[in-house]
């Protein structure tokens, strides 16, 4: 029997977000912004009011979900804002982002602060937006009300966050928070660099580098060694083991921590982890001493470390790839001054081409990329209608030309301070042709993004 749909997309090449399936031809039927049918391309049962006929040189992907974006509005709207960040997201094939709780004023550590964020985002988002809330010393009593208000989960730091309103937690506070988040059924995201280990390294003249500070990138890298991450990841694993809570390691850089994560998972510890396009693309060997656009923490490490992170993805030890878009003004990148420069990389719009360019060189296909960049982040944030091309899911889609390449030109980037990107002049594979949100192509003149609320358990 025929089924009439609002929109029929006929894709000779599609990936659904399920990593076990390979690229295949599909017909996707959409009613009222939701996917109602996914059929073989040659099926004749779907009749579209509108039909989008894709060519063989493009692949249909689920719209990406970026669960690690610092939007900074309200409070630091001169760094980034919901309008510019979501426009960049849409241009990069992202249809949902989850905003981080620091770098805005107020920081999202109470329901009042969450409401301020939601008011700021309302009416100007081009993609859907969900929110993480923060765990800081002393706000444990707020976590339950934040969960009831619909945050996707929580985030804390074990080392200095760089945001004055967002101090780190110690081991006892981490464990206490995981007890609460376990009861609430939400994940706790952890910035895993050890505060205790970082104290001597941040002393004048960099203790880890001997009596003379090493200049340039080598000095910065030496100030945040793998050990800082390894210690912190071990601490998070033990806290998750003790509490039964779900801990998620954000932006893992040290590949040393992968075996610990893998064995903890085998033992039933609820631990997941993400990495970012910069750790999968850049290498310490190639970062110039003046290239502070590439400063982030934890830092980009050596080429051999990058390869092991790719192995971690291939082996499912790392679950997802997200941007950690951490914007600032151009002067805040303090060209060449590694002490003063803002630690954070702006790459929201480029995550998919950066990842795809590296993935294809390693024989990894778009089915896996879609699983890492759409399905897994949606799962982490409890976005049950996002990240997959399947009946019942929102018709959030991305049309990518995987064999087309382009050279990164800041003039074509939509985030607020495009000159802060470390990728200027780099040639990447994968051009996003179209981004579709709930069945309609995103129109830059018409923000239709919704604020997403996670249903409490
Ligand atoms: Zn971040």
Tab-separated table of C-alpha atoms and ligand atoms in Angstrom:
chain	number	residue	atom	x	y	z
A	1	UNK	CA	0.000	0.000	0.000
A	2	UNK	CA	1.286	3.480	-0.821
A	3	UNK	CA	2.138	5.934	1.924
A	4	UNK	CA	1.857	9.674	1.309
A	5	UNK	CA	4.598	11.732	2.969
A	6	UNK	CA	5.379	15.458	3.134
A	7	UNK	CA	8.953	14.946	2.027
A	8	UNK	CA	10.534	12.012	0.255
A	9	UNK	CA	14.322	11.944	0.084
A	10	UNK	CA	15.759	9.542	-2.438
A	11	UNK	CA	19.419	8.922	-1.620
A	12	UNK	CA	21.536	6.541	-3.745
A	13	UNK	CA	24.037	6.692	-0.864
A	14	UNK	CA	23.088	6.961	2.818
A	15	UNK	CA	24.385	6.054	6.278
A	16	UNK	CA	21.990	5.830	9.199
A	17	UNK	CA	24.182	6.351	12.274
A	18	UNK	CA	24.380	2.612	12.942
A	19	UNK	CA	28.075	1.753	12.689
A	20	UNK	CA	27.348	-1.893	11.877
A	21	UNK	CA	25.599	-0.962	8.632
A	22	UNK	CA	27.472	0.137	5.551
A	23	UNK	CA	26.589	2.888	3.123
A	24	UNK	CA	23.531	1.922	1.047
A	25	UNK	CA	20.747	3.372	-1.146
A	26	UNK	CA	17.696	4.507	0.833
A	27	UNK	CA	14.371	6.328	0.494
A	28	UNK	CA	13.413	8.344	3.565
A	29	UNK	CA	9.831	9.488	4.175
A	30	UNK	CA	9.094	12.462	6.418
A	31	UNK	CA	5.796	13.676	7.905
A	32	UNK	CA	5.587	16.751	10.157
A	33	UNK	CA	9.358	16.886	10.529
A	34	UNK	CA	9.703	13.262	11.674
A	35	UNK	CA	11.040	10.270	9.799
A	36	UNK	CA	8.165	7.830	9.299
A	37	UNK	CA	9.700	5.368	6.863
A	38	UNK	CA	13.118	4.191	5.729
A	39	UNK	CA	12.848	1.954	2.675
A	40	UNK	CA	15.119	0.552	-0.039
A	41	UNK	CA	15.641	3.136	-2.775
A	42	UNK	CA	13.727	1.090	-5.335
A	43	UNK	CA	10.639	0.754	-3.134
A	44	UNK	CA	7.643	2.419	-4.762
A	45	UNK	CA	5.426	2.596	-1.691
A	46	UNK	CA	6.400	6.121	-0.599
A	47	UNK	CA	4.759	9.046	-2.404
A	48	UNK	CA	6.181	12.461	-1.550
A	49	UNK	CA	4.382	15.774	-1.668
A	50	UNK	CA	7.903	17.087	-2.235
A	51	UNK	CA	10.744	14.883	-3.419
A	52	UNK	CA	14.442	15.550	-2.921
A	53	UNK	CA	16.399	13.476	-5.423
A	54	UNK	CA	20.058	13.223	-4.397
A	55	UNK	CA	22.920	12.533	-6.789
A	56	UNK	CA	25.441	9.734	-6.487
A	57	UNK	CA	28.205	12.150	-5.543
A	58	UNK	CA	26.619	12.986	-2.182
A	59	UNK	CA	25.850	10.924	0.920
A	60	UNK	CA	22.857	11.402	3.225
A	61	UNK	CA	23.868	11.360	6.907
A	62	UNK	CA	21.933	11.939	10.090
A	63	UNK	CA	22.346	15.559	11.190
A	64	UNK	CA	25.337	15.703	13.493
A	65	UNK	CA	24.939	16.162	17.229
A	66	UNK	CA	27.745	18.156	18.825
A	67	UNK	CA	27.521	17.598	22.566
A	68	UNK	CA	30.482	19.827	23.444
A	69	UNK	CA	30.034	23.477	22.459
A	70	UNK	CA	30.806	26.581	24.524
A	71	UNK	CA	28.368	29.237	23.335
A	72	UNK	CA	29.370	31.875	25.978
A	73	UNK	CA	26.042	33.774	25.825
A	74	UNK	CA	24.899	35.506	27.992
A	75	UNK	CA	27.830	37.301	29.550
A	76	UNK	CA	30.553	36.758	26.962
A	77	UNK	CA	28.535	37.342	23.831
A	78	UNK	CA	31.525	39.226	22.416
A	79	UNK	CA	33.285	35.819	22.306
A	80	UNK	CA	30.417	33.825	20.782
A	81	UNK	CA	26.630	33.764	20.786
A	82	UNK	CA	23.724	31.504	19.955
A	83	UNK	CA	23.050	33.135	16.560
A	84	UNK	CA	26.631	32.873	15.274
A	85	UNK	CA	27.426	29.481	16.838
A	86	UNK	CA	24.267	27.823	15.535
A	87	UNK	CA	24.758	29.345	12.077
A	88	UNK	CA	28.261	27.825	12.035
A	89	UNK	CA	26.830	24.524	13.271
A	90	UNK	CA	24.227	24.432	10.508
A	91	UNK	CA	26.858	25.206	7.868
A	92	UNK	CA	28.871	22.265	9.215
A	93	UNK	CA	26.049	19.706	9.048
A	94	UNK	CA	25.245	19.879	12.777
A	95	UNK	CA	21.535	19.950	13.668
A	96	UNK	CA	21.768	19.788	17.474
A	97	UNK	CA	24.331	21.186	19.854
A	98	UNK	CA	24.616	20.859	23.606
A	99	UNK	CA	25.905	23.958	25.350
A	100	UNK	CA	28.558	23.796	28.077
A	101	UNK	CA	27.795	25.387	31.467
A	102	UNK	CA	30.881	27.612	31.825
A	103	UNK	CA	32.190	30.615	29.833
A	104	UNK	CA	28.842	32.396	30.136
A	105	UNK	CA	27.716	34.719	32.927
A	106	UNK	CA	26.055	33.405	34.961
A	107	UNK	CA	27.565	29.917	34.734
A	108	UNK	CA	24.843	27.259	34.489
A	109	UNK	CA	24.932	25.925	38.042
A	110	UNK	CA	21.381	26.735	39.168
A	111	UNK	CA	17.905	26.717	37.647
A	112	UNK	CA	17.897	30.531	37.531
A	113	UNK	CA	21.110	30.482	35.502
A	114	UNK	CA	19.663	27.811	33.191
A	115	UNK	CA	16.631	30.028	32.596
A	116	UNK	CA	18.952	32.930	31.704
A	117	UNK	CA	20.695	30.695	29.141
A	118	UNK	CA	17.405	29.541	27.686
A	119	UNK	CA	16.139	33.131	27.407
A	120	UNK	CA	19.351	34.091	25.603
A	121	UNK	CA	19.011	31.232	23.123
A	122	UNK	CA	15.290	31.592	22.519
A	123	UNK	CA	14.377	32.678	19.002
A	124	UNK	CA	17.878	32.988	17.600
A	125	UNK	CA	19.073	29.383	17.267
A	126	UNK	CA	19.396	27.895	13.790
A	127	UNK	CA	19.748	24.360	15.150
A	128	UNK	CA	18.260	22.644	18.183
A	129	UNK	CA	20.005	23.336	21.478
A	130	UNK	CA	20.196	21.373	24.721
A	131	UNK	CA	22.084	22.322	27.883
A	132	UNK	CA	24.552	20.758	30.281
A	133	UNK	CA	24.580	22.124	33.814
A	134	UNK	CA	27.632	22.492	36.018
A	135	UNK	CA	28.749	20.719	39.185
A	136	UNK	CA	30.874	23.000	41.376
A	137	UNK	CA	31.751	22.756	45.080
A	138	UNK	CA	28.597	23.390	47.077
A	139	UNK	CA	25.878	23.121	44.410
A	140	UNK	CA	24.946	19.468	44.993
A	141	UNK	CA	21.530	20.563	46.343
A	142	UNK	CA	20.802	22.214	42.947
A	143	UNK	CA	21.367	19.113	40.833
A	144	UNK	CA	17.943	17.605	41.357
A	145	UNK	CA	16.104	20.790	40.367
A	146	UNK	CA	18.367	21.226	37.336
A	147	UNK	CA	17.534	17.667	36.288
A	148	UNK	CA	13.843	18.385	36.750
A	149	UNK	CA	14.270	21.512	34.585
A	150	UNK	CA	15.491	19.288	31.732
A	151	UNK	CA	19.273	19.601	31.507
A	152	UNK	CA	20.955	16.824	29.519
A	153	UNK	CA	23.363	16.027	32.346
A	154	UNK	CA	26.239	17.630	34.244
A	155	UNK	CA	29.828	18.723	33.756
A	156	UNK	CA	32.638	19.275	36.254
A	157	UNK	CA	36.347	20.033	36.238
A	158	UNK	CA	39.101	18.368	38.257
A	159	UNK	CA	41.566	21.178	37.398
A	160	UNK	CA	41.203	24.943	37.069
A	161	UNK	CA	38.548	25.655	34.426
A	162	UNK	CA	39.759	29.142	33.586
A	163	UNK	CA	36.268	30.431	34.443
A	164	UNK	CA	36.175	32.264	37.797
A	165	UNK	CA	32.616	31.140	38.565
A	166	UNK	CA	33.343	27.498	37.839
A	167	UNK	CA	35.856	26.067	40.346
A	168	UNK	CA	36.994	22.438	40.180
A	169	UNK	CA	35.782	19.642	42.455
A	170	UNK	CA	38.012	17.341	44.500
A	171	UNK	CA	37.783	13.551	44.679
A	172	UNK	CA	35.284	13.588	47.517
A	173	UNK	CA	33.042	16.088	45.709
A	174	UNK	CA	33.330	14.127	42.450
A	175	UNK	CA	32.182	10.970	44.211
A	176	UNK	CA	29.361	12.817	45.951
A	177	UNK	CA	28.190	14.282	42.617
A	178	UNK	CA	28.310	10.868	40.916
A	179	UNK	CA	26.116	9.435	43.671
A	180	UNK	CA	23.530	12.118	42.893
A	181	UNK	CA	23.765	11.902	39.088
A	182	UNK	CA	23.489	8.106	39.298
A	183	UNK	CA	20.231	8.507	41.194
A	184	UNK	CA	19.019	11.074	38.644
A	185	UNK	CA	19.934	8.788	35.735
A	186	UNK	CA	22.119	11.428	34.064
A	187	UNK	CA	25.764	11.419	32.967
A	188	UNK	CA	28.503	13.441	34.659
A	189	UNK	CA	30.977	14.819	32.132
A	190	UNK	CA	34.446	15.332	33.544
A	191	UNK	CA	37.326	17.503	32.374
A	192	UNK	CA	40.006	15.038	33.389
A	193	UNK	CA	43.281	16.773	34.103
A	194	UNK	CA	44.556	16.313	37.630
A	195	UNK	CA	44.683	19.494	39.736
A	196	UNK	CA	47.231	18.066	42.188
A	197	UNK	CA	49.607	17.022	39.450
A	198	UNK	CA	49.247	20.320	37.620
A	199	UNK	CA	50.313	22.445	40.593
A	200	UNK	CA	54.095	21.994	40.256
A	201	UNK	CA	54.015	22.097	36.456
A	202	UNK	CA	52.355	25.482	36.434
A	203	UNK	CA	54.993	26.960	38.728
A	204	UNK	CA	57.380	29.523	37.212
A	205	UNK	CA	59.906	28.075	34.786
A	206	UNK	CA	57.828	24.909	34.366
A	207	UNK	CA	59.003	22.310	36.871
A	208	UNK	CA	58.490	19.479	34.386
A	209	UNK	CA	60.838	21.148	31.920
A	210	UNK	CA	63.680	21.633	34.376
A	211	UNK	CA	65.065	24.937	35.574
A	212	UNK	CA	64.667	26.744	32.255
A	213	UNK	CA	61.245	27.194	30.708
A	214	UNK	CA	61.057	25.745	27.211
A	215	UNK	CA	59.729	28.351	24.808
A	216	UNK	CA	57.007	27.857	22.236
A	217	UNK	CA	54.726	24.894	21.817
A	218	UNK	CA	57.151	22.411	23.357
A	219	UNK	CA	57.018	24.400	26.594
A	220	UNK	CA	53.249	24.471	26.644
A	221	UNK	CA	53.050	20.736	25.921
A	222	UNK	CA	55.547	19.982	28.704
A	223	UNK	CA	53.430	21.988	31.151
A	224	UNK	CA	50.427	19.689	30.615
A	225	UNK	CA	51.907	16.189	30.290
A	226	UNK	CA	49.962	12.975	29.689
A	227	UNK	CA	50.358	12.126	33.355
A	228	UNK	CA	47.908	14.883	34.303
A	229	UNK	CA	45.231	13.227	32.223
A	230	UNK	CA	46.162	9.665	33.142
A	231	UNK	CA	45.921	10.355	36.873
A	232	UNK	CA	42.609	12.135	36.500
A	233	UNK	CA	41.082	9.429	34.294
A	234	UNK	CA	42.069	6.797	36.877
A	235	UNK	CA	40.397	8.876	39.574
A	236	UNK	CA	37.197	9.232	37.533
A	237	UNK	CA	37.108	5.490	36.819
A	238	UNK	CA	37.356	4.668	40.525
A	239	UNK	CA	34.650	7.197	41.411
A	240	UNK	CA	32.353	5.746	38.736
A	241	UNK	CA	33.117	2.222	39.973
A	242	UNK	CA	32.366	3.150	43.583
A	243	UNK	CA	29.085	4.935	42.833
A	244	UNK	CA	27.654	3.124	39.804
A	245	UNK	CA	27.277	6.549	38.157
A	246	UNK	CA	27.915	7.192	34.464
A	247	UNK	CA	31.068	9.273	34.048
A	248	UNK	CA	32.037	10.619	30.634
A	249	UNK	CA	35.581	11.819	29.929
A	250	UNK	CA	35.493	14.907	27.740
A	251	UNK	CA	38.139	15.707	25.100
A	252	UNK	CA	40.567	12.870	25.809
A	253	UNK	CA	44.014	13.631	24.434
A	254	UNK	CA	46.346	11.178	26.208
A	255	UNK	CA	46.177	7.815	24.461
A	256	UNK	CA	47.831	6.274	27.553
A	257	UNK	CA	44.415	6.386	29.226
A	258	UNK	CA	42.717	4.173	26.605
A	259	UNK	CA	43.698	0.778	28.121
A	260	UNK	CA	42.423	1.927	31.546
A	261	UNK	CA	39.088	2.955	30.052
A	262	UNK	CA	38.817	-0.288	28.072
A	263	UNK	CA	39.503	-2.507	31.071
A	264	UNK	CA	37.175	-0.524	33.335
A	265	UNK	CA	34.374	-0.989	30.831
A	266	UNK	CA	35.053	-4.714	30.661
A	267	UNK	CA	34.612	-4.749	34.430
A	268	UNK	CA	31.238	-3.047	34.112
A	269	UNK	CA	32.235	0.491	35.120
A	270	UNK	CA	29.950	3.004	33.444
A	271	UNK	CA	32.556	5.112	31.696
A	272	UNK	CA	32.472	6.632	28.210
A	273	UNK	CA	34.871	9.001	26.461
A	274	UNK	CA	35.105	11.445	23.610
A	275	UNK	CA	37.883	13.033	21.610
A	276	UNK	CA	37.914	15.994	19.239
A	277	UNK	CA	38.868	16.735	15.629
A	278	UNK	CA	41.956	18.686	16.733
A	279	UNK	CA	43.461	15.691	18.556
A	280	UNK	CA	42.698	13.565	15.494
A	281	UNK	CA	44.115	16.063	12.989
A	282	UNK	CA	46.876	18.237	14.418
A	283	UNK	CA	50.192	17.017	15.824
A	284	UNK	CA	52.596	18.629	18.280
A	285	UNK	CA	55.381	18.223	15.724
A	286	UNK	CA	53.697	20.565	13.254
A	287	UNK	CA	52.344	23.272	15.581
A	288	UNK	CA	54.495	26.361	15.100
A	289	UNK	CA	55.821	28.280	18.105
A	290	UNK	CA	53.647	31.244	17.129
A	291	UNK	CA	50.504	29.228	16.418
A	292	UNK	CA	48.596	29.865	19.628
A	293	UNK	CA	45.339	29.300	17.699
A	294	UNK	CA	46.125	25.622	18.396
A	295	UNK	CA	46.334	26.081	22.197
A	296	UNK	CA	43.845	23.926	24.064
A	297	UNK	CA	43.830	21.858	27.228
A	298	UNK	CA	44.618	19.063	27.368
A	299	UNK	CA	47.054	19.877	24.566
A	300	UNK	CA	47.452	18.340	21.118
A	301	UNK	CA	50.166	15.676	21.474
A	302	UNK	CA	52.564	13.839	19.163
A	303	UNK	CA	51.714	12.136	15.858
A	304	UNK	CA	52.066	8.687	17.460
A	305	UNK	CA	49.487	9.681	20.091
A	306	UNK	CA	47.110	10.781	17.326
A	307	UNK	CA	47.341	7.355	15.696
A	308	UNK	CA	46.508	5.627	18.986
A	309	UNK	CA	43.433	7.836	19.398
A	310	UNK	CA	42.276	6.668	15.964
A	311	UNK	CA	42.866	3.085	17.118
A	312	UNK	CA	40.752	3.849	20.200
A	313	UNK	CA	37.907	4.969	17.954
A	314	UNK	CA	38.273	1.968	15.678
A	315	UNK	CA	38.172	-0.345	18.717
A	316	UNK	CA	35.146	1.406	20.290
A	317	UNK	CA	37.083	2.509	23.386
A	318	UNK	CA	36.391	6.097	22.375
A	319	UNK	CA	32.682	6.589	21.751
A	320	UNK	CA	32.351	9.911	20.020
A	321	UNK	CA	33.932	12.900	18.314
A	322	UNK	CA	32.756	16.403	19.256
A	323	UNK	CA	34.156	19.836	18.540
A	324	UNK	CA	34.842	21.306	22.009
A	325	UNK	CA	34.271	24.595	20.181
A	326	UNK	CA	35.773	26.939	22.763
A	327	UNK	CA	35.680	30.413	21.240
A	328	UNK	CA	37.303	33.710	22.163
A	329	UNK	CA	38.063	37.061	20.565
A	330	UNK	CA	41.026	37.276	18.219
A	331	UNK	CA	43.194	39.310	20.672
A	332	UNK	CA	42.555	36.665	23.362
A	333	UNK	CA	44.549	34.225	21.234
A	334	UNK	CA	47.584	36.459	22.020
A	335	UNK	CA	49.588	35.471	18.950
A	336	UNK	CA	52.642	33.530	19.999
A	337	UNK	CA	52.293	34.014	23.767
A	338	UNK	CA	51.551	30.553	25.130
A	339	UNK	CA	51.101	31.763	28.711
A	340	UNK	CA	48.537	34.437	27.904
A	341	UNK	CA	46.666	32.895	24.969
A	342	UNK	CA	43.141	31.543	25.514
A	343	UNK	CA	43.105	27.760	25.721
A	344	UNK	CA	40.405	26.586	23.352
A	345	UNK	CA	39.972	25.797	19.677
A	346	UNK	CA	37.266	27.214	17.438
A	347	UNK	CA	36.246	24.652	14.838
A	348	UNK	CA	32.502	24.104	15.121
A	349	UNK	CA	31.792	24.348	11.395
A	350	UNK	CA	34.759	22.178	10.392
A	351	UNK	CA	34.324	19.101	12.584
A	352	UNK	CA	32.876	16.857	9.901
A	353	UNK	CA	35.366	17.639	7.097
A	354	UNK	CA	38.307	17.533	9.538
A	355	UNK	CA	37.247	14.125	10.828
A	356	UNK	CA	36.315	12.734	7.422
A	357	UNK	CA	39.610	13.849	5.861
A	358	UNK	CA	41.531	11.868	8.473
A	359	UNK	CA	39.097	8.933	8.713
A	360	UNK	CA	39.133	8.109	5.006
A	361	UNK	CA	42.953	8.046	4.983
A	362	UNK	CA	42.714	5.278	7.577
A	363	UNK	CA	40.116	3.284	5.646
A	364	UNK	CA	37.224	4.279	7.923
A	365	UNK	CA	33.891	5.017	6.257
A	366	UNK	CA	31.097	7.520	6.757
A	367	UNK	CA	28.983	4.916	8.575
A	368	UNK	CA	31.460	5.046	11.439
A	369	UNK	CA	31.813	8.819	11.243
A	370	UNK	CA	28.022	9.187	11.562
A	371	UNK	CA	27.998	6.860	14.561
A	372	UNK	CA	30.758	8.880	16.279
A	373	UNK	CA	29.399	12.327	15.418
A	374	UNK	CA	25.618	11.868	15.488
A	375	UNK	CA	24.332	8.697	17.173
A	376	UNK	CA	26.775	8.511	20.102
A	377	UNK	CA	26.585	12.165	21.233
A	378	UNK	CA	22.774	12.008	20.989
A	379	UNK	CA	22.819	8.921	23.207
A	380	UNK	CA	25.047	10.627	25.778
A	381	UNK	CA	22.738	13.643	25.982
A	382	UNK	CA	19.581	11.498	26.120
A	383	UNK	CA	18.300	12.943	22.841
A	384	UNK	CA	16.168	9.969	21.898
A	385	UNK	CA	14.825	11.549	18.680
A	386	UNK	CA	18.244	12.644	17.371
A	387	UNK	CA	21.302	11.216	15.688
A	388	UNK	CA	19.841	8.427	13.546
A	389	UNK	CA	18.016	7.983	10.271
A	390	UNK	CA	15.256	5.671	11.460
A	391	UNK	CA	11.484	5.784	11.843
A	392	UNK	CA	10.434	7.881	14.837
A	393	UNK	CA	13.523	10.087	14.743
A	394	UNK	CA	13.486	13.784	13.836
A	395	UNK	CA	14.201	14.392	10.151
A	396	UNK	CA	17.529	16.085	10.958
A	397	UNK	CA	19.826	15.365	8.046
A	398	UNK	CA	23.072	16.365	6.413
A	399	UNK	CA	23.942	16.036	2.727
A	400	UNK	CA	27.718	15.696	2.305
A	401	UNK	CA	29.822	15.561	-0.855
A	402	UNK	CA	32.627	13.334	0.482
A	403	UNK	CA	34.924	13.608	-2.520
A	404	UNK	CA	34.746	17.369	-2.908
A	405	UNK	CA	37.478	19.306	-1.177
A	406	UNK	CA	37.904	22.915	-0.109
A	407	UNK	CA	40.504	25.164	1.446
A	408	UNK	CA	39.612	26.661	4.827
A	409	UNK	CA	38.993	30.381	4.429
A	410	UNK	CA	38.021	32.256	7.620
A	411	UNK	CA	35.786	34.526	5.495
A	412	UNK	CA	33.493	31.513	5.009
A	413	UNK	CA	33.272	30.530	8.679
A	414	UNK	CA	30.263	31.734	10.647
A	415	UNK	CA	31.492	31.598	14.226
A	416	UNK	CA	32.051	35.030	15.719
A	417	UNK	CA	35.845	35.317	15.441
A	418	UNK	CA	36.800	33.159	12.450
A	419	UNK	CA	40.448	34.293	12.456
A	420	UNK	CA	40.922	32.228	15.644
A	421	UNK	CA	40.697	28.934	13.751
A	422	UNK	CA	43.952	26.960	13.537
A	423	UNK	CA	42.932	25.491	10.169
A	424	UNK	CA	43.239	28.504	7.835
A	425	UNK	CA	44.641	27.411	4.476
A	426	UNK	CA	44.242	23.695	5.175
A	427	UNK	CA	42.605	21.639	2.401
A	428	UNK	CA	39.878	19.319	3.644
A	429	UNK	CA	37.676	16.661	2.082
A	430	UNK	CA	33.912	16.746	2.493
A	431	UNK	CA	31.676	19.661	1.552
A	432	UNK	CA	28.346	20.019	3.368
A	433	UNK	CA	25.758	20.792	0.672
A	434	UNK	CA	22.558	20.944	2.719
A	435	UNK	CA	21.527	20.727	6.372
A	436	UNK	CA	17.926	19.792	7.148
A	437	UNK	CA	16.267	20.421	10.514
A	438	UNK	CA	12.978	18.637	11.199
A	439	UNK	CA	12.281	18.135	7.507
A	440	UNK	CA	13.170	21.621	6.265
A	441	UNK	CA	16.395	22.956	4.811
A	442	UNK	CA	17.894	25.399	7.307
A	443	UNK	CA	17.362	28.961	6.138
A	444	UNK	CA	19.949	31.392	7.611
A	445	UNK	CA	17.280	34.116	7.636
A	446	UNK	CA	14.845	32.101	9.717
A	447	UNK	CA	16.022	30.594	13.005
A	448	UNK	CA	13.856	27.535	13.751
A	449	UNK	CA	15.983	25.845	16.387
A	450	UNK	CA	14.179	24.554	19.454
A	451	UNK	CA	15.409	24.343	23.026
A	452	UNK	CA	15.468	20.678	24.012
A	453	UNK	CA	14.409	19.440	27.423
A	454	UNK	CA	15.532	16.031	28.682
A	455	UNK	CA	12.654	14.184	30.281
A	456	UNK	CA	13.591	13.326	33.859
A	457	UNK	CA	13.472	9.614	34.741
B	1	LIG	ZN1	35.130	22.322	26.536
